[in-house]
Amino acid sequence: MDTIIRNAVTDPRTGRVDIGIRDGRIAALAPGLEADAGTAIHDAGGGFAFAGFVETHVHLDKACILDRAPAAADPAAAISGVRAAKRDFTAEDVQARAERVLDMMIAQGTTLLRTHVEVDPVVGLAGLRGVQAAAASRAWGIETEICVFPQDGLTNLPGTEALLRQALAQGATVLGACPYTDSDPMAQLDILFAMAAEFDVDLDMHLDFDLDPNLSTLEAVIARTEAQGWQDRVTLGHVNRLSAVGPEALHPMFDRLAAAGIALTALPSTDLFLMGGEADKCMPRGVSPVHTGCTHGVRCSLATNNVLNPFTPFGDGSALRMAHLYAHIARIGDADGLTTCFDMVSDGATRLMNRPPRPIEPGAPATLVILDATSPVDAVRRLTPPLLAFHHGHLTLTNPRPRLHPRGPESV
């Protein structure tokens, strides 16, 4: 074997095993695997092994621009700040900033992501070009999927539709939407659903980025999804309005979303930062309760959204941090709930992206991460770091546990 990882936990209910890797795939999974003279050996020390975190919604093209656009007070200010800054974006500039975030994510144990990229007459295809270059340069450690979308509207910005078509023809594989910034939101939905069918791509929309309890936009998306037969191919990000309605409206809506095969992504850091700023007391959290959606059969994920820009002036690329933060917001402390939080940044996020399962078993690609945790629940509770990571058998990360150096009583 090329590599053996000793003393890993792949299932908290069972004991430690060794993971043998050969030619980029998992070749064996058993205690006490025998090593050849040239086999690289790594000790997981009882760490939890899985296929790595999955980031379903991030904006690599507009990350790390706080020096050009300061933190915003509300969504409209954030959109305006980025709109002004992106006039000066170049492909090279986008690539450098995107690579910085991809490096953060690799270091935090993410192995698969979907990034949203803005396309319009202001920025043209510079964002797409820069992100494509960054994705290629970091393909040794992370797989990147690109969703192009009209952040500043579609019907109100002539030329945007043509640019979206070019982007889909030139490598983007998912189509996004942002109807709340459009002068004609329903027309935008009609155009983008038709374009998704034409190019046979999934849709991943920004939706209802406010706390109005009116769920009519969701109704419109459900109707179009069912009419077009696009079940299981539509994802909605933010949907903060779901946090503004009571159980009598929330639970039937989750049932309808599940029946229509529409997935949801909550973006805890951004949504917590930008929602409810108009309140002078008892400020609402404004984060969609996606863990409840999971109990209704809705495919759900938790994601980063923005890193170091007006929408979110924080970020280190950690998907686990989003699960940890969401558990605080949703007041989840039980093992089942924390397992769901972990699932929404790993296997559940993989399902949302319509990717095949990524088990740790013989024959599977040797893309895996070892956390300094005994289980997913332990990882979310303690926000544990990755110790090792591999991408198709290639070692991409080593992060040894800290060593303490205690002194005896006589030296104090």
Coordinates of C-alpha atoms in Angstrom, one line a residue:
M1 CA 0.0 0.0 0.0
D2 CA 1.1 3.6 -0.6
T3 CA -0.2 4.8 2.8
I4 CA -1.6 3.4 6.0
I5 CA -3.5 5.6 8.5
R6 CA -3.5 3.7 11.8
N7 CA -5.9 4.0 14.7
A8 CA -8.7 5.8 12.9
V9 CA -12.4 5.8 14.0
T10 CA -14.8 5.5 11.0
D11 CA -17.8 4.6 13.1
P12 CA -18.1 5.7 16.7
R13 CA -19.9 2.5 17.5
T14 CA -17.0 0.3 16.6
G15 CA -13.3 0.3 17.5
R16 CA -10.3 1.7 15.8
V17 CA -9.2 0.5 12.4
D18 CA -6.3 1.1 9.9
I19 CA -7.1 2.6 6.6
G20 CA -4.9 1.4 3.7
I21 CA -4.6 3.5 0.6
R22 CA -3.3 2.4 -2.8
D23 CA -3.5 4.3 -6.2
G24 CA -5.7 7.0 -4.8
R25 CA -8.3 4.7 -3.4
I26 CA -9.1 3.0 -0.1
A27 CA -7.7 -0.5 -0.4
A28 CA -8.3 -2.0 3.0
L29 CA -10.1 -1.1 6.3
A30 CA -9.1 -3.3 9.2
P31 CA -7.0 -3.3 12.4
G32 CA -3.3 -4.1 12.1
L33 CA -2.7 -3.7 8.4
E34 CA 0.7 -4.8 7.3
A35 CA 3.0 -2.2 5.8
D36 CA 5.6 -2.6 3.1
A37 CA 9.0 -1.0 3.3
G38 CA 7.9 2.0 1.3
T39 CA 4.5 2.6 2.9
A40 CA 3.9 6.0 4.5
I41 CA 2.5 5.6 8.0
H42 CA 0.3 8.2 9.8
D43 CA -1.2 7.7 13.2
A44 CA -4.8 9.1 13.6
G45 CA -4.6 8.5 17.4
G46 CA -8.3 7.7 17.6
G47 CA -9.4 10.6 15.5
F48 CA -12.7 10.5 13.5
A49 CA -12.3 9.7 9.8
F50 CA -14.8 10.9 7.2
A51 CA -14.8 12.1 3.6
G52 CA -14.3 15.8 4.6
F53 CA -16.6 18.8 4.9
V54 CA -18.8 19.9 2.1
E55 CA -19.3 23.7 1.6
T56 CA -22.4 24.2 -0.5
H57 CA -22.6 28.0 -0.6
V58 CA -19.7 30.4 -0.6
H59 CA -18.7 33.5 -2.7
L60 CA -15.0 33.1 -3.6
D61 CA -15.2 36.0 -6.1
K62 CA -16.0 38.7 -3.6
A63 CA -14.1 37.3 -0.5
C64 CA -11.4 39.2 1.3
I65 CA -12.4 42.8 0.2
L66 CA -12.8 44.5 3.6
D67 CA -10.0 46.9 2.6
R68 CA -12.2 48.1 -0.3
A69 CA -15.7 47.7 1.2
P70 CA -16.3 47.8 5.0
A71 CA -18.7 45.8 6.9
A72 CA -22.3 46.6 6.2
A73 CA -25.3 47.4 8.5
D74 CA -27.9 45.5 6.4
P75 CA -28.3 43.4 3.3
A76 CA -28.9 46.4 1.0
A77 CA -25.7 48.1 2.2
A78 CA -23.7 45.0 1.7
I79 CA -25.0 44.5 -1.8
S80 CA -24.2 48.2 -2.6
G81 CA -20.7 48.0 -1.2
V82 CA -19.8 44.9 -3.2
R83 CA -21.4 46.5 -6.3
A84 CA -19.1 49.4 -6.1
A85 CA -16.0 47.3 -5.3
K86 CA -16.5 44.8 -8.2
R87 CA -16.0 47.5 -10.8
D88 CA -12.3 47.1 -10.2
F89 CA -12.3 43.3 -10.1
T90 CA -9.9 41.5 -12.5
A91 CA -9.5 37.8 -13.1
E92 CA -6.0 37.9 -11.4
D93 CA -7.4 39.8 -8.4
V94 CA -10.3 37.3 -8.0
Q95 CA -7.9 34.4 -8.4
A96 CA -5.6 35.5 -5.6
R97 CA -8.4 36.1 -3.2
A98 CA -10.2 32.9 -4.1
E99 CA -7.0 30.9 -3.6
R100 CA -6.6 32.5 -0.1
V101 CA -10.1 31.2 0.9
L102 CA -9.5 27.8 -0.8
D103 CA -6.3 27.4 1.3
M104 CA -8.3 28.2 4.4
M105 CA -10.9 25.6 3.5
I106 CA -8.4 22.9 2.8
A107 CA -6.7 23.7 6.1
Q108 CA -10.1 23.3 7.8
G109 CA -10.9 19.9 6.2
T110 CA -13.2 20.8 3.4
T111 CA -12.8 18.6 0.3
L112 CA -15.8 19.7 -1.9
L113 CA -17.5 23.0 -2.4
R114 CA -19.9 25.0 -4.5
T115 CA -19.1 28.6 -5.0
H116 CA -21.5 31.3 -6.3
V117 CA -20.0 33.7 -8.8
E118 CA -21.5 37.0 -9.9
V119 CA -22.0 37.6 -13.6
D120 CA -23.3 40.9 -15.0
P121 CA -22.2 43.8 -17.3
V122 CA -20.2 45.5 -14.5
V123 CA -17.9 42.6 -13.7
G124 CA -18.4 40.6 -16.9
L125 CA -16.8 37.2 -16.7
A126 CA -13.8 38.3 -14.7
G127 CA -15.1 36.6 -11.5
L128 CA -15.7 33.4 -13.4
R129 CA -12.2 33.4 -15.0
G130 CA -10.6 34.1 -11.6
V131 CA -12.5 31.4 -9.8
Q132 CA -11.9 28.9 -12.5
A133 CA -8.1 29.6 -12.3
A134 CA -8.1 29.3 -8.5
A135 CA -10.1 26.1 -8.6
A136 CA -7.6 24.6 -11.0
S137 CA -4.7 25.7 -8.9
R138 CA -6.1 24.1 -5.8
A139 CA -7.6 20.9 -7.4
W140 CA -4.9 18.9 -5.5
G141 CA -6.8 19.5 -2.3
I142 CA -10.4 20.5 -3.0
E143 CA -13.0 20.0 -5.7
T144 CA -14.8 23.2 -6.7
E145 CA -18.2 23.5 -8.5
I146 CA -19.2 26.9 -9.9
C147 CA -22.7 28.4 -9.8
V148 CA -23.1 31.7 -11.8
F149 CA -25.9 34.1 -10.8
P150 CA -27.2 37.7 -11.3
Q151 CA -26.6 39.3 -7.9
D152 CA -27.8 42.7 -8.9
G153 CA -30.8 41.6 -11.0
L154 CA -31.4 40.2 -14.4
T155 CA -34.4 42.0 -16.1
N156 CA -33.1 45.3 -14.9
L157 CA -29.5 44.7 -16.3
P158 CA -29.6 44.2 -20.1
G159 CA -26.7 41.9 -21.1
T160 CA -26.7 39.8 -18.0
E161 CA -28.7 36.9 -19.5
A162 CA -26.2 36.7 -22.4
L163 CA -23.3 36.6 -20.0
L164 CA -25.0 33.9 -17.9
R165 CA -25.3 31.8 -21.1
Q166 CA -21.7 32.4 -21.9
A167 CA -20.7 31.3 -18.4
L168 CA -22.7 28.1 -18.6
A169 CA -21.2 27.4 -22.0
Q170 CA -17.7 28.0 -20.6
G171 CA -17.6 25.8 -17.5
A172 CA -20.1 26.8 -14.9
T173 CA -22.3 23.9 -14.0
V174 CA -25.0 25.4 -11.8
L175 CA -27.3 28.4 -12.3
G176 CA -28.2 30.8 -9.5
A177 CA -30.8 33.4 -9.0
C178 CA -31.4 36.5 -6.9
P179 CA -35.0 37.6 -7.5
Y180 CA -35.2 40.0 -4.5
T181 CA -32.8 42.5 -6.3
D182 CA -34.6 42.4 -9.6
S183 CA -37.2 44.9 -10.7
D184 CA -39.3 42.0 -11.9
P185 CA -38.6 39.0 -9.5
M186 CA -41.1 36.7 -11.1
A187 CA -39.8 37.3 -14.6
Q188 CA -36.3 36.5 -13.4
L189 CA -37.5 33.2 -12.0
D190 CA -39.2 32.4 -15.4
I191 CA -36.1 33.2 -17.4
L192 CA -33.7 31.2 -15.1
F193 CA -36.0 28.2 -14.9
A194 CA -36.1 28.1 -18.7
M195 CA -32.4 28.5 -18.9
A196 CA -31.8 25.7 -16.4
A197 CA -33.9 23.4 -18.6
E198 CA -32.1 24.5 -21.7
F199 CA -28.6 23.8 -20.3
D200 CA -29.8 20.9 -18.1
V201 CA -28.3 22.3 -14.9
D202 CA -29.5 22.6 -11.3
L203 CA -30.7 25.8 -9.8
D204 CA -29.3 27.3 -6.5
M205 CA -31.1 30.5 -5.6
H206 CA -30.7 33.3 -3.1
L207 CA -34.2 33.9 -1.8
D208 CA -36.1 35.9 0.8
F209 CA -33.1 37.7 2.4
D210 CA -35.3 39.5 4.9
L211 CA -37.7 38.9 7.7
D212 CA -41.1 39.6 6.0
P213 CA -43.3 36.6 7.0
N214 CA -44.9 36.6 3.5
L215 CA -43.9 33.2 1.9
S216 CA -45.3 34.0 -1.6
T217 CA -41.9 33.8 -3.3
L218 CA -41.5 30.3 -2.0
E219 CA -44.9 29.4 -3.4
A220 CA -43.8 30.8 -6.8
V221 CA -40.6 28.7 -6.7
I222 CA -42.5 25.5 -5.7
A223 CA -45.0 26.1 -8.6
R224 CA -42.3 26.5 -11.2
T225 CA -40.3 23.5 -9.8
E226 CA -43.3 21.2 -10.1
A227 CA -44.4 22.6 -13.5
Q228 CA -41.0 22.1 -15.0
G229 CA -40.3 18.7 -13.3
W230 CA -37.2 20.1 -11.7
Q231 CA -37.7 18.3 -8.4
D232 CA -34.5 17.5 -6.5
R233 CA -32.7 20.1 -8.7
V234 CA -33.5 23.3 -6.8
T235 CA -31.8 24.7 -3.8
L236 CA -32.7 27.9 -1.9
G237 CA -30.2 29.8 0.2
H238 CA -30.9 32.2 3.1
V239 CA -34.8 32.0 3.1
N240 CA -34.7 34.0 6.3
R241 CA -38.5 34.5 6.1
L242 CA -38.8 30.9 7.4
S243 CA -37.5 32.2 10.7
A244 CA -40.2 34.8 10.8
V245 CA -43.3 32.5 10.7
G246 CA -44.9 30.3 13.4
P247 CA -45.3 26.6 13.4
E248 CA -48.7 26.8 11.7
A249 CA -47.1 28.1 8.5
L250 CA -43.6 26.7 8.9
H251 CA -44.4 23.0 9.1
P252 CA -46.8 22.9 6.1
M253 CA -44.2 24.8 4.1
F254 CA -41.5 22.3 5.0
D255 CA -43.8 19.5 3.9
R256 CA -44.4 21.3 0.6
L257 CA -40.7 21.8 0.0
A258 CA -40.0 18.2 0.7
A259 CA -42.7 17.0 -1.7
A260 CA -41.3 19.3 -4.4
G261 CA -37.7 18.1 -3.8
I262 CA -36.5 21.6 -3.0
A263 CA -33.4 21.9 -0.7
L264 CA -32.5 24.6 1.8
T265 CA -29.2 26.1 2.8
A266 CA -28.9 28.3 6.0
L267 CA -25.9 30.6 6.2
P268 CA -25.6 31.2 10.0
S269 CA -22.8 33.7 10.1
T270 CA -24.1 36.1 7.4
D271 CA -27.7 35.8 8.4
L272 CA -27.0 36.3 12.1
F273 CA -24.8 39.4 11.2
L274 CA -27.3 41.1 8.9
M275 CA -30.8 40.2 10.0
G276 CA -32.8 42.2 12.4
G277 CA -30.6 45.2 12.6
E278 CA -33.6 47.5 12.8
A279 CA -34.6 46.1 16.2
D280 CA -33.5 48.1 19.3
K281 CA -34.2 45.2 21.7
C282 CA -34.8 41.4 21.5
M283 CA -33.1 41.3 18.1
P284 CA -34.2 38.3 16.0
R285 CA -31.6 35.8 15.0
G286 CA -33.1 35.5 11.5
V287 CA -31.6 32.1 10.6
S288 CA -33.8 29.7 8.8
P289 CA -34.6 26.6 11.1
V290 CA -33.3 24.1 8.6
H291 CA -32.8 21.4 11.3
T292 CA -36.6 21.3 11.5
G293 CA -36.7 21.0 7.7
C294 CA -34.6 17.9 8.0
T295 CA -37.3 16.2 10.2
H296 CA -39.8 16.8 7.3
G297 CA -37.5 15.2 4.8
V298 CA -36.1 18.4 3.3
R299 CA -32.4 18.1 2.1
C300 CA -30.6 20.8 4.1
S301 CA -27.1 22.2 4.5
L302 CA -25.3 24.8 6.5
A303 CA -22.7 27.0 4.7
T304 CA -20.3 29.8 5.1
N305 CA -21.6 32.3 2.4
N306 CA -19.1 35.1 2.7
V307 CA -15.6 35.5 4.1
L308 CA -14.1 38.9 5.1
N309 CA -16.4 41.1 3.1
P310 CA -19.3 43.5 3.8
F311 CA -21.8 40.6 4.1
T312 CA -19.7 38.8 6.7
P313 CA -16.6 40.5 8.1
F314 CA -15.4 37.3 9.6
G315 CA -14.4 33.8 8.5
D316 CA -11.7 31.2 8.5
G317 CA -13.2 28.7 6.0
S318 CA -14.4 26.3 8.7
A319 CA -17.6 24.4 7.8
L320 CA -17.5 22.9 11.2
R321 CA -17.7 26.4 12.7
M322 CA -20.9 26.9 10.9
A323 CA -22.4 23.7 12.4
H324 CA -21.1 24.8 15.8
L325 CA -22.6 28.3 15.4
Y326 CA -25.9 26.9 14.2
A327 CA -26.2 24.6 17.2
H328 CA -25.9 27.7 19.4
I329 CA -28.5 29.7 17.4
A330 CA -31.0 26.8 17.2
R331 CA -30.3 25.8 20.9
I332 CA -29.3 22.3 19.9
G333 CA -27.4 20.3 22.6
D334 CA -28.6 16.7 22.3
A335 CA -26.6 14.1 20.4
D336 CA -29.2 13.5 17.7
G337 CA -29.4 17.3 17.0
L338 CA -25.7 17.7 16.9
T339 CA -25.4 14.7 14.5
T340 CA -27.8 16.5 12.2
C341 CA -25.7 19.6 12.4
F342 CA -22.6 17.7 11.4
D343 CA -24.6 15.9 8.6
M344 CA -25.5 19.3 7.2
V345 CA -21.9 20.1 6.5
S346 CA -20.9 16.6 5.3
D347 CA -23.1 13.8 4.0
G348 CA -26.3 15.9 3.9
A349 CA -24.5 18.7 2.0
T350 CA -23.3 16.0 -0.5
R351 CA -26.8 14.9 -1.1
L352 CA -28.0 18.5 -1.5
M353 CA -25.4 18.9 -4.3
N354 CA -26.7 15.7 -6.0
R355 CA -23.4 14.0 -5.6
P356 CA -23.0 10.3 -4.9
P357 CA -22.3 9.2 -1.3
R358 CA -18.7 9.3 -0.1
P359 CA -18.3 6.4 2.3
I360 CA -15.0 5.3 3.9
E361 CA -14.9 1.8 2.6
P362 CA -12.6 -0.3 0.3
G363 CA -12.8 0.8 -3.3
A364 CA -13.9 4.4 -2.5
P365 CA -11.7 7.3 -3.4
A366 CA -9.2 8.0 -0.7
T367 CA -10.5 11.5 0.0
L368 CA -10.7 11.8 3.7
V369 CA -10.1 13.9 6.7
I370 CA -9.2 12.9 10.3
L371 CA -10.6 15.1 13.0
D372 CA -9.3 15.4 16.5
A373 CA -12.6 14.0 17.7
T374 CA -14.1 10.7 18.7
S375 CA -17.4 11.3 16.8
P376 CA -19.4 13.9 14.8
V377 CA -21.1 14.9 18.1
D378 CA -17.8 15.5 19.8
A379 CA -16.5 17.4 16.8
V380 CA -19.5 19.9 16.8
R381 CA -19.4 20.3 20.6
R382 CA -15.7 21.0 20.8
L383 CA -15.1 22.5 17.4
T384 CA -12.2 20.2 16.9
P385 CA -9.5 20.7 14.2
P386 CA -8.5 18.4 11.4
L387 CA -5.3 16.4 12.0
L388 CA -4.8 14.9 8.6
A389 CA -6.4 15.2 5.2
F390 CA -6.0 13.3 1.9
H391 CA -7.4 14.1 -1.6
H392 CA -7.5 11.0 -3.8
G393 CA -4.7 9.5 -1.8
H394 CA -2.5 12.6 -1.8
L395 CA -1.6 14.0 1.6
T396 CA -2.9 17.6 1.7
L397 CA -2.8 18.5 5.4
T398 CA -0.9 17.7 8.5
N399 CA -1.9 19.5 11.8
P400 CA -0.4 17.7 14.8
R401 CA -2.1 17.9 18.1
P402 CA -0.7 20.6 20.4
R403 CA 1.9 19.4 23.0
L404 CA 1.6 20.7 26.5
H405 CA 4.8 21.2 28.5
P406 CA 3.8 21.1 32.2
R407 CA 6.2 22.1 35.0
G408 CA 6.4 20.3 38.3
P409 CA 5.3 22.1 41.6
E410 CA 8.9 22.8 42.4
S411 CA 9.3 25.0 39.3
V412 CA 6.2 27.2 39.9

